[in-house]
CSV table of C-alpha atoms in Angstrom, one decimal:
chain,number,residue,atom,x,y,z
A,1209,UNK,CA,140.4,91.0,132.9
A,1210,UNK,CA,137.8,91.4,129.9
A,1211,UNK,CA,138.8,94.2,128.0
A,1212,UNK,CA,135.5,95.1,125.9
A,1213,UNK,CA,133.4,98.5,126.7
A,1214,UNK,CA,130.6,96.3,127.6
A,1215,UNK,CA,132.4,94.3,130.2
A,1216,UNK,CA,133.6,97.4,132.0
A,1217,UNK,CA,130.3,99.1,131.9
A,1218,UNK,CA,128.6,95.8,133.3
A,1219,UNK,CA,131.5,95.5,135.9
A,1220,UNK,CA,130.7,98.9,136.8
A,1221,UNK,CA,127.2,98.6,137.0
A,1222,UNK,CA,127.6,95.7,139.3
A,1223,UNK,CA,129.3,97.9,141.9
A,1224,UNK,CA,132.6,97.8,141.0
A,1225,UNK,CA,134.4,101.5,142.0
A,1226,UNK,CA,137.3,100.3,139.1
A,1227,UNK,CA,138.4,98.0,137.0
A,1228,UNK,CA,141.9,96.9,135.5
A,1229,UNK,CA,142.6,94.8,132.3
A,1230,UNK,CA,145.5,92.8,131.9
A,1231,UNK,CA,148.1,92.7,131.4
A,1232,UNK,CA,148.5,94.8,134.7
A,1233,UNK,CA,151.3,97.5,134.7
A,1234,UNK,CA,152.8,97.3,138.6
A,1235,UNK,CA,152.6,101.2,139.1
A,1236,UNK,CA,149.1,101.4,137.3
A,1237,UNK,CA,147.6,99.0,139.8
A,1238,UNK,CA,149.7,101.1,143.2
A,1239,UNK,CA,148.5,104.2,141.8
A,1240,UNK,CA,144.6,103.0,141.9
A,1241,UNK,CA,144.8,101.3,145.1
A,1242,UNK,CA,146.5,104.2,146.7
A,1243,UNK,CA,143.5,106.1,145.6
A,1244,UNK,CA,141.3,104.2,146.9
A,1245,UNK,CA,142.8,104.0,150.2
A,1246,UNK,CA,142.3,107.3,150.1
A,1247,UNK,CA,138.9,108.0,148.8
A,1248,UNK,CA,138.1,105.4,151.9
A,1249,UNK,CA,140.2,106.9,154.3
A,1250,UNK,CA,138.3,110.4,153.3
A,1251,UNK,CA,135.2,108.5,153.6
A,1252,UNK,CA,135.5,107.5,157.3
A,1253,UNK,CA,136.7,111.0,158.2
A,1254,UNK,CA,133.7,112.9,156.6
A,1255,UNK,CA,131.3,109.7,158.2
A,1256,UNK,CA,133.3,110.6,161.5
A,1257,UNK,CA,132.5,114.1,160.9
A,1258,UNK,CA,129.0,114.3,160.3
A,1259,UNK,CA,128.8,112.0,163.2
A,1260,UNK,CA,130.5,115.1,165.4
A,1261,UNK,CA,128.2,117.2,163.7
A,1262,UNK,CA,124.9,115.3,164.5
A,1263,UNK,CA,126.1,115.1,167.9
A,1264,UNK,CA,126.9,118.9,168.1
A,1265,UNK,CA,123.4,120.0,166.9
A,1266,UNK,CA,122.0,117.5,169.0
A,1267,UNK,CA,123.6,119.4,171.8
A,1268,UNK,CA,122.3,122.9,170.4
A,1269,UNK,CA,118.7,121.6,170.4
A,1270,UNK,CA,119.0,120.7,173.8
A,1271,UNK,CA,120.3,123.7,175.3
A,1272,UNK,CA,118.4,125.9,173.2
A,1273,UNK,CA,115.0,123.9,174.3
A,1274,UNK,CA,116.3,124.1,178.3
A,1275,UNK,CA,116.7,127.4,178.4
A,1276,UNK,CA,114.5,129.9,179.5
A,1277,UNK,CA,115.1,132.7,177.4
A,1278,UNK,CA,113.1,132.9,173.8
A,1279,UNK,CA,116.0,132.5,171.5
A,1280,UNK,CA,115.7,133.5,167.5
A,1281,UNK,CA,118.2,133.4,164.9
A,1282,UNK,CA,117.6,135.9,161.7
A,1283,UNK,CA,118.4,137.0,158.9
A,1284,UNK,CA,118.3,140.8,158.5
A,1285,UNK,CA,114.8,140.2,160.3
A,1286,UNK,CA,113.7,137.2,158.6
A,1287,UNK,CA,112.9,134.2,161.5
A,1288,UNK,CA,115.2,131.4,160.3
A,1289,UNK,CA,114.7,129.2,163.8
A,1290,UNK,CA,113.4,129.8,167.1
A,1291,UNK,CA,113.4,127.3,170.7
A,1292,UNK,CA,109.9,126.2,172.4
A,1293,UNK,CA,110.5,129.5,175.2
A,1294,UNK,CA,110.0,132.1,172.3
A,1295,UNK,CA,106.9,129.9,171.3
A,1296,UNK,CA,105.9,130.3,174.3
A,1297,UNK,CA,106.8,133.9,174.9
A,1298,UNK,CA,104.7,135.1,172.1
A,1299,UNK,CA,102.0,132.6,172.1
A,1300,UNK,CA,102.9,131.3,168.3
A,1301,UNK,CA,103.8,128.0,167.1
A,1302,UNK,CA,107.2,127.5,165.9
A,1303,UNK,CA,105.7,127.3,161.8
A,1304,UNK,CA,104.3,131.0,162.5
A,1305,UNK,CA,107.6,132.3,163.6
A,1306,UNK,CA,109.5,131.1,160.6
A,1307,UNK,CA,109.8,133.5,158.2
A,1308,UNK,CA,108.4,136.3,159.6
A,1309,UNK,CA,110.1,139.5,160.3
A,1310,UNK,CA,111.0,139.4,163.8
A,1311,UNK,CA,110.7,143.7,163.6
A,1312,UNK,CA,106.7,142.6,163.8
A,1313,UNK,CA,106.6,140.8,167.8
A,1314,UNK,CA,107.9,143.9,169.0
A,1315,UNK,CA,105.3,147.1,169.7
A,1316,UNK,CA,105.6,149.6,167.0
A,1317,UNK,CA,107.7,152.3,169.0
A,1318,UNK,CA,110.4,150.1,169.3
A,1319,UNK,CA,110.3,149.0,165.2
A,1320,UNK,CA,113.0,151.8,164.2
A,1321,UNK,CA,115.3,151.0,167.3
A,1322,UNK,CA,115.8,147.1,166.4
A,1323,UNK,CA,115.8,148.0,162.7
A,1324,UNK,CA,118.6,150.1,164.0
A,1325,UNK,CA,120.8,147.4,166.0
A,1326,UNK,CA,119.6,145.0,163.3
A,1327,UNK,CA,121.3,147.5,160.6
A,1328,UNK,CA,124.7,148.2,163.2
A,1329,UNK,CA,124.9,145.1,164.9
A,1330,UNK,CA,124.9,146.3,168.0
A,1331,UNK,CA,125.3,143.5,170.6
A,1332,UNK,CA,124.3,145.5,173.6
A,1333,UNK,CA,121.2,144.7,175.6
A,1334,UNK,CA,118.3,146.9,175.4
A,1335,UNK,CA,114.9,146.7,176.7
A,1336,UNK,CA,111.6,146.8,174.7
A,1337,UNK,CA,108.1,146.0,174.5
A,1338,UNK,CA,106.8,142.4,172.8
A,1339,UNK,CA,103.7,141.8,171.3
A,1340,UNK,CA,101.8,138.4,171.8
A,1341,UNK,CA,99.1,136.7,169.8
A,1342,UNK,CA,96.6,137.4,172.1
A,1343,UNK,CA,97.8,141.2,171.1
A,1344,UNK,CA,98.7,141.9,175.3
A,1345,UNK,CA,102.0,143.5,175.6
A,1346,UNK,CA,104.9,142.9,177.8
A,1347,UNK,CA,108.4,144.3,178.6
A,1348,UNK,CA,111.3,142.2,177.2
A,1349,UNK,CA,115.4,142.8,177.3
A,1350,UNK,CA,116.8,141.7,173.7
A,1351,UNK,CA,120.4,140.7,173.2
A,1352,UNK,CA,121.8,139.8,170.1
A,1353,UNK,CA,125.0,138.7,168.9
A,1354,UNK,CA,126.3,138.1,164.9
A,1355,UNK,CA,127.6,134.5,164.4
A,1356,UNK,CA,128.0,131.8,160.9
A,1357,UNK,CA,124.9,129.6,160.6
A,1358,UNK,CA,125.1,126.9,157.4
A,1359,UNK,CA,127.8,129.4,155.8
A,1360,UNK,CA,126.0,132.7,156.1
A,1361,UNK,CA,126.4,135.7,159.1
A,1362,UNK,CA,123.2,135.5,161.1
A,1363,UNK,CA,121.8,137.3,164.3
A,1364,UNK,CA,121.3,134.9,167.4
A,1365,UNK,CA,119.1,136.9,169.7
A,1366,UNK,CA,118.1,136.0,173.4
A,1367,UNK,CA,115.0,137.5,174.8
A,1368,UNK,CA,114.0,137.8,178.4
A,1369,UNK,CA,110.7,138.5,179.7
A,1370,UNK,CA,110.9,141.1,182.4
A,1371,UNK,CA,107.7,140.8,183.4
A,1372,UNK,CA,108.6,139.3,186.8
A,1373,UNK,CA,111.4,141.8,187.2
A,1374,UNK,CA,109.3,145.2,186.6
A,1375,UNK,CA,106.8,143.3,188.7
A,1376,UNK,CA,109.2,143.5,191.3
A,1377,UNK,CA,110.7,146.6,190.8
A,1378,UNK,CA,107.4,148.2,190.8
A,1379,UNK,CA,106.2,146.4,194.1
A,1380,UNK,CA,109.7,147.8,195.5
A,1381,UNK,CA,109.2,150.8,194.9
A,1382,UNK,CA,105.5,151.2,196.6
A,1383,UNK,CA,107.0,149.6,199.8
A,1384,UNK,CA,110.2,152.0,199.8
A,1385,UNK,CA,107.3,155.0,199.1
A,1386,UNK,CA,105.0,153.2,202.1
């Protein structure tokens, strides 16, 4: 009920989120509470939100982590994330990934055809050649899809080692020729 600057700044620097002098006016004193009510109420939703939120990226990390593929997201190139199977893949740690141009794990002959689907968007699969760390080369399938990530349009790109499968394929084909 003190009226003086000083009290209200004290008041406020005490915790208070408002502060009323008398004498009260009746619509005054509904109008702030209703605000409140509603600042709270906005307050548990966002808290409930970002709850929903944690949980979904919680879900992400585990799905991208279980999978088998190598999976990247980018910006026109540039790493922004990648799971443990691209780590493994390539033979880099995560840190060495990020913020590289993803153009540079492939072999060069294949450089101009990602830039390419990179620059179109293309979403259909194609198969290329990766380089590792170790500098050994193997064939890969990359598939990549535009989606939002933290407000921008990314690439999300899944890559397959087909090392098994031309392994196979060429093993099929000398006992078809046999």
């Amino acid at each position: 009920g003190l009226t003086e600057t000083m009290d209200k700044v004290k008041g406020f620097e005490m915790g208070a989120v408002d502060y009323l002098t008398r004498p009260f006016q009746h619509e005054e004193v509904l109008a702030r509470v209703n605000a409140h009510l509603t600042i709270r109420k906005c307050q548990q939703q966002l808290q409930e939100q970002n709850v929903l939120l944690e949980e979904q990226n919680e879900r992400f990390r585990k799905l991208s982590e279980a999978t088998f593929e190598g999976i990247l997201i980018h910006d026109q190139g540039l790493i922004l994330e990648g799971n443990q199977a691209l780590e493994e893949m390539f033979g880099y740690q995560r840190s060495e990934l990020i913020g590289k141009n993803a153009v540079e794990f492939l072999t060069p002959e294949f450089h101009d055809i990602a830039l390419e689907r990179i620059r179109t968007k293309d979403e259909t699969p194609y198969e290329a050649e990766g380089l590792r760390k170790d500098v050994s080369i193997f064939p890969l399938e990359i598939q990549a899809k535009t989606m939002p990530y933290y407000g921008r349009a990314v690439r999300v790109v899944a890559i397959r080692d087909l090392t098994w499968r031309k392994t196979m394929e060429a093993e099929k084909a000398r006992l078809q020729q046999e």
